[in-house]
Coordinates of C-alpha atoms in Angstrom, one line a residue:
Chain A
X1 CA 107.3 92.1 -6.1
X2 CA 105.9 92.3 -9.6
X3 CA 105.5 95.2 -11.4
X4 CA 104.3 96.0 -14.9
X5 CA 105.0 99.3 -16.2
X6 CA 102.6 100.8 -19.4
X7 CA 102.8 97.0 -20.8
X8 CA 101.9 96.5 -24.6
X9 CA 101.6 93.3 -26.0
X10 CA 101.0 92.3 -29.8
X11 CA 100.9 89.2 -31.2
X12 CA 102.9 88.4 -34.8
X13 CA 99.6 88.3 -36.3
X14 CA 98.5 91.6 -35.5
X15 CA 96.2 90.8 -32.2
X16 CA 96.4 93.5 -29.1
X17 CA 96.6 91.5 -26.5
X18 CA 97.7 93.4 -23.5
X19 CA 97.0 97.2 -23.9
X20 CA 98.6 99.5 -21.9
X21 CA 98.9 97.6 -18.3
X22 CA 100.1 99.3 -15.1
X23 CA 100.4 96.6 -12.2
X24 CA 101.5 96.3 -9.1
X25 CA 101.3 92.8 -6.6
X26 CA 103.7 92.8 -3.6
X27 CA 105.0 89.8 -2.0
X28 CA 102.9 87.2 -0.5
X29 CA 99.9 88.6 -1.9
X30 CA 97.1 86.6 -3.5
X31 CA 95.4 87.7 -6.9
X32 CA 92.9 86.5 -9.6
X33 CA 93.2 87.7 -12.8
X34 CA 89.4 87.6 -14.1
X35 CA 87.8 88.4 -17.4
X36 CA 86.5 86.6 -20.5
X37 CA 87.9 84.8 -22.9
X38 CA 90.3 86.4 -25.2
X39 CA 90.4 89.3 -22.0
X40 CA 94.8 88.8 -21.7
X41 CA 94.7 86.5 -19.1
X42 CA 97.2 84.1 -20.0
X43 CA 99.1 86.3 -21.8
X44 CA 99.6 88.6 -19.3
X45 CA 101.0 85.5 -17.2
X46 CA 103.4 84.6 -19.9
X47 CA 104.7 87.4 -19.3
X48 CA 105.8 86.7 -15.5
X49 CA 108.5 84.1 -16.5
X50 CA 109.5 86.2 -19.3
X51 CA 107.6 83.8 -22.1
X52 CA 106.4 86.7 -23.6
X53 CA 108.3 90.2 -23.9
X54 CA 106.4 93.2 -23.5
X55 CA 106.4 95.2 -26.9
X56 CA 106.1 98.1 -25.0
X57 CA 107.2 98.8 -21.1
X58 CA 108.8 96.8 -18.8
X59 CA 108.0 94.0 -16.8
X60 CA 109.7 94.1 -13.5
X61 CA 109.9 90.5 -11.7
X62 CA 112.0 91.8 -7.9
X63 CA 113.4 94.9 -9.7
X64 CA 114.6 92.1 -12.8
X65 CA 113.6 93.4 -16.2
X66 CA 112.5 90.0 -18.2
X67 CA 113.7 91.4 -21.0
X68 CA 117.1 91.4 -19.6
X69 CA 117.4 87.3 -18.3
X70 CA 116.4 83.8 -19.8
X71 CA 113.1 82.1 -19.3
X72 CA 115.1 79.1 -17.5
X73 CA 116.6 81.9 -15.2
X74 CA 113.4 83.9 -14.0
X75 CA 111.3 80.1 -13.9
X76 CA 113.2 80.0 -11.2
X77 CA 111.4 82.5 -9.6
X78 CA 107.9 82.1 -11.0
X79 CA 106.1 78.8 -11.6
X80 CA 104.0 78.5 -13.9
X81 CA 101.1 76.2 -13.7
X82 CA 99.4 75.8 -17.2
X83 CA 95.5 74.9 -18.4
X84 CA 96.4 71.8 -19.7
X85 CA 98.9 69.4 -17.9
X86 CA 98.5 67.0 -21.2
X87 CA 100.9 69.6 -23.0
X88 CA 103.7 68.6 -20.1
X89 CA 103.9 65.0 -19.6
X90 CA 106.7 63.1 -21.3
X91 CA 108.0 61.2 -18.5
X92 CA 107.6 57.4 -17.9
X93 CA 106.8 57.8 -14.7
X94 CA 105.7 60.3 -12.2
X95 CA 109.3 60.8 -10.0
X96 CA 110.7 61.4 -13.6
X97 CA 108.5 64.0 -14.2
X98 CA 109.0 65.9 -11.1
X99 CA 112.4 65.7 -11.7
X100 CA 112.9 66.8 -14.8
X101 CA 112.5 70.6 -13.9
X102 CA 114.9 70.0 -11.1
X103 CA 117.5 68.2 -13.2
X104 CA 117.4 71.5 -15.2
X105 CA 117.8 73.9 -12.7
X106 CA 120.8 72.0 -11.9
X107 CA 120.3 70.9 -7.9
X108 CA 122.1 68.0 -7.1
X109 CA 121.0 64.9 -7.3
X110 CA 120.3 64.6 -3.5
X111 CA 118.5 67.7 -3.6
X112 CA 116.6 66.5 -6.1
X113 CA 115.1 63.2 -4.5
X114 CA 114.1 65.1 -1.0
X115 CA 112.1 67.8 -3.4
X116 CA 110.7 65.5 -5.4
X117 CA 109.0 63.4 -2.7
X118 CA 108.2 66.3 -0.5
X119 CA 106.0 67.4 -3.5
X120 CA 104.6 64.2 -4.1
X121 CA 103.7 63.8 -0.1
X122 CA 102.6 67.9 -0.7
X123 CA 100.1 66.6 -3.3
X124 CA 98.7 63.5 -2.4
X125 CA 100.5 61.7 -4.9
X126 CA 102.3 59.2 -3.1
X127 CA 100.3 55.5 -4.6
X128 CA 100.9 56.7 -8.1
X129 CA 104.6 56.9 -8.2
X130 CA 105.2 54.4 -10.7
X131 CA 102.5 55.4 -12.5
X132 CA 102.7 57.0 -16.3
X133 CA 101.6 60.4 -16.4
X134 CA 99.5 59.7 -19.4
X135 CA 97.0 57.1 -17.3
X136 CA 96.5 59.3 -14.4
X137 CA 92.8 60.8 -14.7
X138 CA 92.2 64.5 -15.3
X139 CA 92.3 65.5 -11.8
X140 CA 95.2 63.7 -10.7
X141 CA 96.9 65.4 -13.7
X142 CA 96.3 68.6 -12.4
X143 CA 97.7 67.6 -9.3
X144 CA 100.6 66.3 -10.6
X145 CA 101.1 69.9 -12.7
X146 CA 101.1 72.1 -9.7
X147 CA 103.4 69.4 -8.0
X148 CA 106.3 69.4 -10.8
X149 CA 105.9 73.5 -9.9
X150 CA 105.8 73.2 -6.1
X151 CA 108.6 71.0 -6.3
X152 CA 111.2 73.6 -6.9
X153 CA 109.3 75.7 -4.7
X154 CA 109.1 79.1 -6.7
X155 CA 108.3 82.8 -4.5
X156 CA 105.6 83.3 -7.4
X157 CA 103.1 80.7 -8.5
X158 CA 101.1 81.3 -11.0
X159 CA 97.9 79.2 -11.6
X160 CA 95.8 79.6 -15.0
X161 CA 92.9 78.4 -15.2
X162 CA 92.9 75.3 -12.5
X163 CA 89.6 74.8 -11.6
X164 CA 88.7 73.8 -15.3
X165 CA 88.0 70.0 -15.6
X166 CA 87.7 69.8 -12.0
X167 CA 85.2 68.0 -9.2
X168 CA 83.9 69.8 -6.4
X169 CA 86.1 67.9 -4.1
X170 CA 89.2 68.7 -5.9
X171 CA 88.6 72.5 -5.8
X172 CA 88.3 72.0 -2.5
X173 CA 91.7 70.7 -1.9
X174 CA 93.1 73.1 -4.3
X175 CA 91.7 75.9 -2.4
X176 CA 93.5 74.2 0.7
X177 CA 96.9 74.1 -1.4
X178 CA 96.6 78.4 -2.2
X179 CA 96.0 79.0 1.5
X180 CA 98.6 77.1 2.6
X181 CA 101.2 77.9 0.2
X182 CA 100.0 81.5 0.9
X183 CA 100.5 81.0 4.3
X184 CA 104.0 80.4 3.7
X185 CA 104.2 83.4 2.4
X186 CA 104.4 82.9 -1.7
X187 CA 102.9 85.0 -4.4
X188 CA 99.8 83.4 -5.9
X189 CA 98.3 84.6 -9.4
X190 CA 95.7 83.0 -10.5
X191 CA 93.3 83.7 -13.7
X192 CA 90.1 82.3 -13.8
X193 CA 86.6 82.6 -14.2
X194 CA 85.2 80.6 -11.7
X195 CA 83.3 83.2 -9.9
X196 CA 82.3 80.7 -6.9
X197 CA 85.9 79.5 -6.7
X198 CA 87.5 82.6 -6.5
X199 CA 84.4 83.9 -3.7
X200 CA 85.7 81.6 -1.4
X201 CA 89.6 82.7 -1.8
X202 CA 88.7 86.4 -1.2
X203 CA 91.7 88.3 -2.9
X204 CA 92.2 91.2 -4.7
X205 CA 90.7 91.1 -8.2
X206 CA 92.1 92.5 -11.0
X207 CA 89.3 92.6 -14.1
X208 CA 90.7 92.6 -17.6
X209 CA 89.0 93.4 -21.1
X210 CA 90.6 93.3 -24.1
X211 CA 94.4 93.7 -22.9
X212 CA 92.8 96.4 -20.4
X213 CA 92.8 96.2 -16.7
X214 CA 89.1 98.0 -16.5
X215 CA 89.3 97.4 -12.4
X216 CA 91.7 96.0 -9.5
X217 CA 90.0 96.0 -6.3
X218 CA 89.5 93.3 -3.0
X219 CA 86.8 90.8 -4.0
X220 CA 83.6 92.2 -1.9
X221 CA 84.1 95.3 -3.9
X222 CA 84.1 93.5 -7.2
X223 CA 81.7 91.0 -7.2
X224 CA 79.0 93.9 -5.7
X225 CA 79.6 95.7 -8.8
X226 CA 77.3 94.0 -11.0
X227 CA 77.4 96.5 -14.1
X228 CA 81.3 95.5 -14.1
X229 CA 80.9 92.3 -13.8
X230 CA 78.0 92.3 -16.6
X231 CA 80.4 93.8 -18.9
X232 CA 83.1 91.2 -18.5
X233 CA 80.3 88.5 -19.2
X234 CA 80.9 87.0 -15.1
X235 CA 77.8 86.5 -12.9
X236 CA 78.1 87.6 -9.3
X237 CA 78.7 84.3 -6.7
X238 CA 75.5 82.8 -5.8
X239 CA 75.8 84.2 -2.4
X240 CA 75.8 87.8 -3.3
X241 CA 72.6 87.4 -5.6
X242 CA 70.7 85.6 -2.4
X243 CA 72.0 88.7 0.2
X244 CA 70.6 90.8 -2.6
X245 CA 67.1 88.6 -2.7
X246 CA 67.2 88.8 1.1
X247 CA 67.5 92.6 1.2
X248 CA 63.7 93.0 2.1
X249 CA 64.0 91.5 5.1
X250 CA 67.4 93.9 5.9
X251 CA 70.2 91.7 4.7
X252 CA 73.3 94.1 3.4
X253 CA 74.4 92.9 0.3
X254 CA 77.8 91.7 1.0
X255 CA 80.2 88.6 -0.1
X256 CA 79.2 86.5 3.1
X257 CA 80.1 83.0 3.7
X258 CA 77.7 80.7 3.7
X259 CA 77.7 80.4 7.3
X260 CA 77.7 84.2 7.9
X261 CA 74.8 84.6 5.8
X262 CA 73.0 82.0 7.4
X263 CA 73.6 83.8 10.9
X264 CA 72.6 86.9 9.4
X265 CA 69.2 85.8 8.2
X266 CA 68.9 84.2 11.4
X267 CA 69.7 87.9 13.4
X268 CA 67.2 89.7 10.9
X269 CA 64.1 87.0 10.9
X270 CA 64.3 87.2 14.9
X271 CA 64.3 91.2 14.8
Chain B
X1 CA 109.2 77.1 -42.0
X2 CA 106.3 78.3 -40.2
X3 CA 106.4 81.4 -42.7
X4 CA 105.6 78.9 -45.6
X5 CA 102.8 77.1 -43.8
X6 CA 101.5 80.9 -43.1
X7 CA 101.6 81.5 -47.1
X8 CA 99.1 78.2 -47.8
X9 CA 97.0 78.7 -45.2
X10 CA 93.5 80.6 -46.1
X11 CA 92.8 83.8 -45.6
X12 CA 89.7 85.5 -45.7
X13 CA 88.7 87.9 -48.1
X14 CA 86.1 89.1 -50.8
X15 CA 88.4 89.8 -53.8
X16 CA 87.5 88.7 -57.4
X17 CA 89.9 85.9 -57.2
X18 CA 88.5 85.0 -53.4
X19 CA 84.9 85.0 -55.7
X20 CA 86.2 83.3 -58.5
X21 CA 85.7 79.2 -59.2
X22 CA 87.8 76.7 -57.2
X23 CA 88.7 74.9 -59.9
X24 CA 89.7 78.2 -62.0
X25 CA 92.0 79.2 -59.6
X26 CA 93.7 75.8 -59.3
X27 CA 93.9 75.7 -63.1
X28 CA 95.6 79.3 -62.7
X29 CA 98.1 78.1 -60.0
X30 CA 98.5 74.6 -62.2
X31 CA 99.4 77.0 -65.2
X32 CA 101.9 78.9 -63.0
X33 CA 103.8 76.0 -62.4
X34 CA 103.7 74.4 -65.6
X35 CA 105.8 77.2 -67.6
X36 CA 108.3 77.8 -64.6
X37 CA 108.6 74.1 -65.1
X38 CA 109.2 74.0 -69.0
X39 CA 111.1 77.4 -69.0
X40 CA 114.7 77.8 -67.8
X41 CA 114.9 81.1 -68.3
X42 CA 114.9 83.9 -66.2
X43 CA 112.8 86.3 -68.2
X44 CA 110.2 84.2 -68.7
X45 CA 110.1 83.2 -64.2
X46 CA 110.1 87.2 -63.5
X47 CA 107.5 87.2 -66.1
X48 CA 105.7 84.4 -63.6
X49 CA 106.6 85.7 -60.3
X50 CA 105.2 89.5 -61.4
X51 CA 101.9 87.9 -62.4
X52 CA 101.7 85.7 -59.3
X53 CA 102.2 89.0 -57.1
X54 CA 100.2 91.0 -59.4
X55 CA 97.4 88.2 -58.4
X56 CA 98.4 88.1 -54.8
X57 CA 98.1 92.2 -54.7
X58 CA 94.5 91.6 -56.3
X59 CA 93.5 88.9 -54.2
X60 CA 94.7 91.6 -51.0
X61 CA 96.8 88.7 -50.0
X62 CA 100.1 90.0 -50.7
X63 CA 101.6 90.5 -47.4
X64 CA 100.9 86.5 -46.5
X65 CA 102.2 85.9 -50.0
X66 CA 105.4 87.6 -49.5
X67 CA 105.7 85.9 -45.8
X68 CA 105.9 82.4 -48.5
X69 CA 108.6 83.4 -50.3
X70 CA 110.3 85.4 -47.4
X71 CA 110.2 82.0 -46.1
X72 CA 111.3 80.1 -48.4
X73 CA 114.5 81.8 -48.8
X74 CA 116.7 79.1 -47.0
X75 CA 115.3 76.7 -49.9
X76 CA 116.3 78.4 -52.2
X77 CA 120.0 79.7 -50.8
X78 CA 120.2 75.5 -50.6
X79 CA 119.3 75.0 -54.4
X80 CA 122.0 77.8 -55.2
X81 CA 124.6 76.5 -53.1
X82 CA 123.8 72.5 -54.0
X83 CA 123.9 73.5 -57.8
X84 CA 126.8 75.9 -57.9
X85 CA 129.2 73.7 -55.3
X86 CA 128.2 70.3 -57.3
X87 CA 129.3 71.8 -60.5
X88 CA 132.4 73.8 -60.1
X89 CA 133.8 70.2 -58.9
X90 CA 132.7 68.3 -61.7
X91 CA 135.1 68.3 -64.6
X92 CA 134.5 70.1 -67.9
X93 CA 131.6 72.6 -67.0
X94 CA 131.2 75.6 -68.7
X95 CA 132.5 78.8 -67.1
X96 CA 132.4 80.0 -63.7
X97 CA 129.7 82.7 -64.8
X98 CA 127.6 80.5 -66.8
X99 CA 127.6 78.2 -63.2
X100 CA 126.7 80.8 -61.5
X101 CA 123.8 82.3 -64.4
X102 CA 122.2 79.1 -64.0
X103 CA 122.5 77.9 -60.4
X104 CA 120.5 81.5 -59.9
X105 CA 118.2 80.5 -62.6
X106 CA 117.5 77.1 -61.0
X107 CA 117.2 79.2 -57.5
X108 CA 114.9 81.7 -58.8
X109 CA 113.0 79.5 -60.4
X110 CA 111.9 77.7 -56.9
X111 CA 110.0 81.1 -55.8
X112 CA 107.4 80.8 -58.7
X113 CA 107.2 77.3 -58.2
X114 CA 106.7 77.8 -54.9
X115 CA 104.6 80.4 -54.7
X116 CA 102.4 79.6 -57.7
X117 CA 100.1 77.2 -55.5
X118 CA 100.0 80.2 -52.7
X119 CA 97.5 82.3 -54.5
X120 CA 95.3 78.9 -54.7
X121 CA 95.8 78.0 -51.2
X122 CA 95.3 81.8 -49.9
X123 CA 91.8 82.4 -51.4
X124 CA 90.1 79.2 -51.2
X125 CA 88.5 77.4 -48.2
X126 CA 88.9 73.8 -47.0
X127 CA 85.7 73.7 -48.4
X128 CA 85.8 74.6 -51.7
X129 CA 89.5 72.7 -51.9
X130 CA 87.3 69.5 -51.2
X131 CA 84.8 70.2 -53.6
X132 CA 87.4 70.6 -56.2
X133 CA 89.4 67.6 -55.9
X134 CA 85.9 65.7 -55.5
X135 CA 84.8 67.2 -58.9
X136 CA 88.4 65.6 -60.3
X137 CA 86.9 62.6 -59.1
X138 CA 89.3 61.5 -56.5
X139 CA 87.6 59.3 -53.8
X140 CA 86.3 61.2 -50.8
X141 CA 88.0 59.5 -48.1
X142 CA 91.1 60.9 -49.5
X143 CA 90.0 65.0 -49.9
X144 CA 88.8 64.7 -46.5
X145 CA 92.1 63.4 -45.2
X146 CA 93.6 65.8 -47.4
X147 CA 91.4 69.1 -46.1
X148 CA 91.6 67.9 -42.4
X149 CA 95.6 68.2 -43.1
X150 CA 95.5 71.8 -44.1
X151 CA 92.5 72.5 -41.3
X152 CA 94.6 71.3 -38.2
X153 CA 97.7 72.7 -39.3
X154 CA 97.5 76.1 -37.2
X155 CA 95.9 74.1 -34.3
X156 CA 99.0 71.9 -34.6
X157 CA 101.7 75.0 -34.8
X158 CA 99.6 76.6 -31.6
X159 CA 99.9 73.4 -29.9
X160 CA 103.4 73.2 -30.3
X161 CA 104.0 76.7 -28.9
X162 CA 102.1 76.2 -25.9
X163 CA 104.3 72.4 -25.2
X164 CA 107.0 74.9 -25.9
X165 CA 106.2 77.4 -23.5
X166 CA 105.4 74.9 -20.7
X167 CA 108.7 72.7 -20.8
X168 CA 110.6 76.3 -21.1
X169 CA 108.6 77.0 -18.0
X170 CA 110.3 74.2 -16.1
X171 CA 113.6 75.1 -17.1
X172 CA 114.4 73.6 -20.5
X173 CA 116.8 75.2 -23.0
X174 CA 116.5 74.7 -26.0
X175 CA 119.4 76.6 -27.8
X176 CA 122.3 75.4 -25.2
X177 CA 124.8 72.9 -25.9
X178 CA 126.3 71.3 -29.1
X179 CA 123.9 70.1 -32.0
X180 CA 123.5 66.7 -30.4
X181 CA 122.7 67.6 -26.9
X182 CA 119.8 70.2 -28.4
X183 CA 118.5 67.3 -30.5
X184 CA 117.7 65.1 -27.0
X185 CA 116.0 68.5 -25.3
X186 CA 113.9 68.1 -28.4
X187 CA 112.3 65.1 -26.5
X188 CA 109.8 67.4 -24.2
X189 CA 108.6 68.5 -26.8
X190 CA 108.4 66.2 -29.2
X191 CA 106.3 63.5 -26.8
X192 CA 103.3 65.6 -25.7
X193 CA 103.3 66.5 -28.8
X194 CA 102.6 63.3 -30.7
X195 CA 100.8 61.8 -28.0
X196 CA 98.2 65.2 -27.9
X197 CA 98.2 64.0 -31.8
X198 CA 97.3 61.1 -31.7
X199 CA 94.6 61.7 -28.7
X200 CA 93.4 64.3 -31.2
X201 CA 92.9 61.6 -33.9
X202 CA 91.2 58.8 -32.2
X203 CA 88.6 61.7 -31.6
X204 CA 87.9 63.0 -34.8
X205 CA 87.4 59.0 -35.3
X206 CA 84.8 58.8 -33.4
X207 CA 82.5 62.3 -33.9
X208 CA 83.4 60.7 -38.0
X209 CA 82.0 57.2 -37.0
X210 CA 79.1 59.4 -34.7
X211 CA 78.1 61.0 -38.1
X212 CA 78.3 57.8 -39.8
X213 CA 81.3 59.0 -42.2
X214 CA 81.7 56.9 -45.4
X215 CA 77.8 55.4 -44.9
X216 CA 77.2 56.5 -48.5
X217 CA 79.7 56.6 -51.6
X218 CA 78.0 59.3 -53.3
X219 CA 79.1 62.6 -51.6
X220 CA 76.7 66.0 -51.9
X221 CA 77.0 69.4 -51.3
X222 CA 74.6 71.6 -50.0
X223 CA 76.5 74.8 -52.4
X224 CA 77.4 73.3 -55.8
X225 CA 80.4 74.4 -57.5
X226 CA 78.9 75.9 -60.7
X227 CA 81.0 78.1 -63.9
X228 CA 80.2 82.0 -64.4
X229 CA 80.7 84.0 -67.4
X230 CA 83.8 85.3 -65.6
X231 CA 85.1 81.9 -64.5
X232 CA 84.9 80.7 -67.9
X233 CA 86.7 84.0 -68.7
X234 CA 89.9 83.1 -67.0
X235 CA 89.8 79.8 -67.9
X236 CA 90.1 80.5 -71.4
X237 CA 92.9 83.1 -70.7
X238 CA 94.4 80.5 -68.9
X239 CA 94.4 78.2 -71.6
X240 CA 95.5 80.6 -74.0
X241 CA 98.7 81.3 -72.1
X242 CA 99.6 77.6 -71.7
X243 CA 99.1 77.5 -75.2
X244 CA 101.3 80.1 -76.3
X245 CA 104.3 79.1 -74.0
X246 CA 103.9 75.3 -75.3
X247 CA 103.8 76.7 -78.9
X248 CA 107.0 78.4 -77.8
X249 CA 109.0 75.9 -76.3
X250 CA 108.1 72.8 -78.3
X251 CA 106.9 73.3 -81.5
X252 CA 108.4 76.0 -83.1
X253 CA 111.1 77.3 -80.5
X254 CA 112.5 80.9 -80.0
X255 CA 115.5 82.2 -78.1
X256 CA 114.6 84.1 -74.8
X257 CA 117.4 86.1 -73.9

């Protein structure tokens, strides 16, 4: 469980970043972390793993206080998967790479060999083994990101901003990964902006402006909100604008799939 | 470290030195550093330091000012040290007191020498820096190298705490161990590092060659740098204080206490 109590952050040069933030997420729950730019999205993820120490309040990661432990110690716990994998990679080869985090959290050496290559079966990595990290392409980077995570298989992962750079097909498998890691019951926070991304995963929301959280609510009820959402610079998914273009012929505005809305025009054209 | 770079870096502002002519300023910051250079003594550097803070409290620069010499204190703890240490072993030195008057001297002079080009740094854009050292006539290829220096500095220090924060995410520790050991967990970082460099310099070689950089020698500028009343002003006070303390020190030379 995670829980941030009145949480004020302030960067050395003077910049509010996190104003005021009262949070609870509770085990094996899945969350986005919306807003726009310069909203306290990362930062309020750096603050998970104890990267960042709350000026103000308490940050409470299973009734830990972050203040209290190391970043190595509470890593442990919560893995953090950042923006961009190019500020990782230092490794000759991919195996290395894995290991590395591993090889500092001290398993043994056996230990170490069965995660690493669960992680690379986990994420399709399996023909690049040898490979550098620096000549893997963007995607497979990102791959290769959330596998050095996975592989020391934390309760909490936390995800910023992994759709960006990313083909359709790759969302697609990364939307696979969440579920099933979910499914397994981990913690997954993820900020983003990718309204159409996020549609699909239907969590709970949590809107931020300017170090505020300005809403926290299950997706349906987010994206319907459009004065919100206008206000945090996000468009609706392109679903909910068609329901609402359908409404005339008595289609309820709602975050459908796109097969449900398909059956629902269907039931209201045949009325 | 960081703390000097913070000192150098500019910061916006509309002050009469922020107004005042590039090359004014850098004649004002060249003048600074000439007398703490010809002048020993410790009068005439607090004289120095009080102007260049006096000039930093003008310019409402004076809390990124202080941050310079804040952080250049191990610096100048080094000087002290280096000079007092090296000359209490060497035979037939003057006085402990005298060693220690002057290894001050020699420490206290470092603030106003480094501080003097501060004020320059902290009130003038990339922009104007360029036009400067173009106006002294130094080939363009080498300002621009220059002003993309200071310009991806703070990219460079963010850079380098976001590499930090990721390998401390996977379990690196960076203060653990003896000296040597810490040096080798210095390898994380250091790799994405240079290699994010050097990705960030091929680049800005190609959008250069895209806007077909170097194509002509002669290099304009859309805002000339052009002398005001005012600028001539403080050039001429300028002068007349490097004047004075040459008079002073070389030609017909008085005791400062």
């Amino acid at each position: 469980m995670i829980r941030f109590e009145s949480v004020e952050y302030i960067y050395p040069n003077g910049v509010k970043a996190l104003d005021g933030i009262d949070l609870e997420i509770g085990d094996g729950e899945i969350v986005t972390i919306m807003g726009e730019n310069g909203a306290g999205k990362t930062t309020l993820i750096k603050h998970l793993n104890g990267l960042l120490k709350p000026v103000k309040g308490k940050v409470l990661i299973d009734g830990i206080d972050t203040r209290k432990v190391t970043v190595a110690s509470l890593s442990k716990k919560v893995g953090i998967v950042f923006q961009n994998p190019d500020d990782m990679f230092f490794s000759e080869n991919i195996w290395e790479e894995i290991a590395f985090a591993l090889r500092n959290f001290g398993y043994d050496e056996e230990v170490v060999k069965r995660r690493v290559e669960n992680a690379i079966n986990f994420m399709d990595l399996a023909s690049y083994v040898d490979k550098s990290p620096f000549t893997l392409s963007g995607g497979e980077k990102k791959r290769l990101a959330l596998a050095i995570v996975l592989a020391w298989s934390p309760d909490i992962i936390a995800l910023d901003e992994p759709t960006i750079g990313q083909d359709i097909l790759q969302k697609e498998k990364l939307l696979q990964v969440i579920k099933l890691l979910n499914s397994q019951g981990k913690t997954i926070i993820i900020s983003s902006h990718d309204v159409e991304f996020i549609a699909d995963l239907k969590p709970r929301i949590i809107l931020m402006k300017r170090g505020k959280v300005i809403a926290d609510g299950n997706a349906e009820e987010i994206f319907l909100n459009e004065e919100l959402l206008k206000s945090c610079n996000l468009l609706p998914p392109q679903l909910i604008t068609l329901s609402r273009e359908l409404e005339f012929i008595g289609v309820r505005p709602r975050l459908y799939s796109p097969r449900e809305l398909a059956a629902e025009i269907m039931t209201r054209l045949q009325r | 470290m960081a703390a000097i770079l913070q000192g150098l870096q500019f910061y916006p502002g509309d002050s009469f030195i922020h107004r005042l002519d590039p090359r004014a300023k850098l004649l004002i910051s060249t003048t600074f550093l000439f007398i703490t250079l010809i002048y020993v003594e410790v009068t005439v550097t607090t004289i120095i330091i009080v102007a260049e803070a006096l000039l930093a409290a003008i310019s409402g620069t004076m809390r990124r000012w202080i941050k310079t010499v804040y952080g250049s204190i191990p610096f100048i703890v080094a000087v002290f040290l280096m000079n007092y240490l090296v000359r209490m072993f060497i035979p037939g030195q003057p006085p402990t007191q005298v060693i220690l008057y002057e290894s001050f001297a020699a420490a206290y002079r470092l603030i106003a020498l480094l501080a003097s080009f501060s004020i320059f740094f902290l009130t003038t854009t990339p922009e104007e820096i360029g036009m400067t050292l173009t106006k002294l006539k130094i080939p363009y290829m080498y300002v621009f190298a220059f002003i993309s220096a200071i310009r991806f500095t703070p990219i460079l220090a963010e850079e380098l705490q976001t590499i930090m924060d990721s390998q401390r995410s996977r379990g690196l520790e960076l203060d653990k161990g003896n000296p040597l050991t810490r040096l080798k967990r210095y390898i994380p970082i250091l790799v994405p590092l240079i290699v994010n460099v050097l990705r960030r310099s091929y680049e800005l070689a190609e959008a250069m060659e895209v806007k077909c950089f170097g194509a002509s020698k002669k290099r304009t500028y859309l805002k000339e740098l052009k002398l005001r009343p005012r600028d001539l002003f403080v050039i001429i006070l300028t002068l007349i204080s490097i004047s004075i303390s040459i008079y002073f020190k070389f030609i017909n030379p008085i005791k400062i206490p």
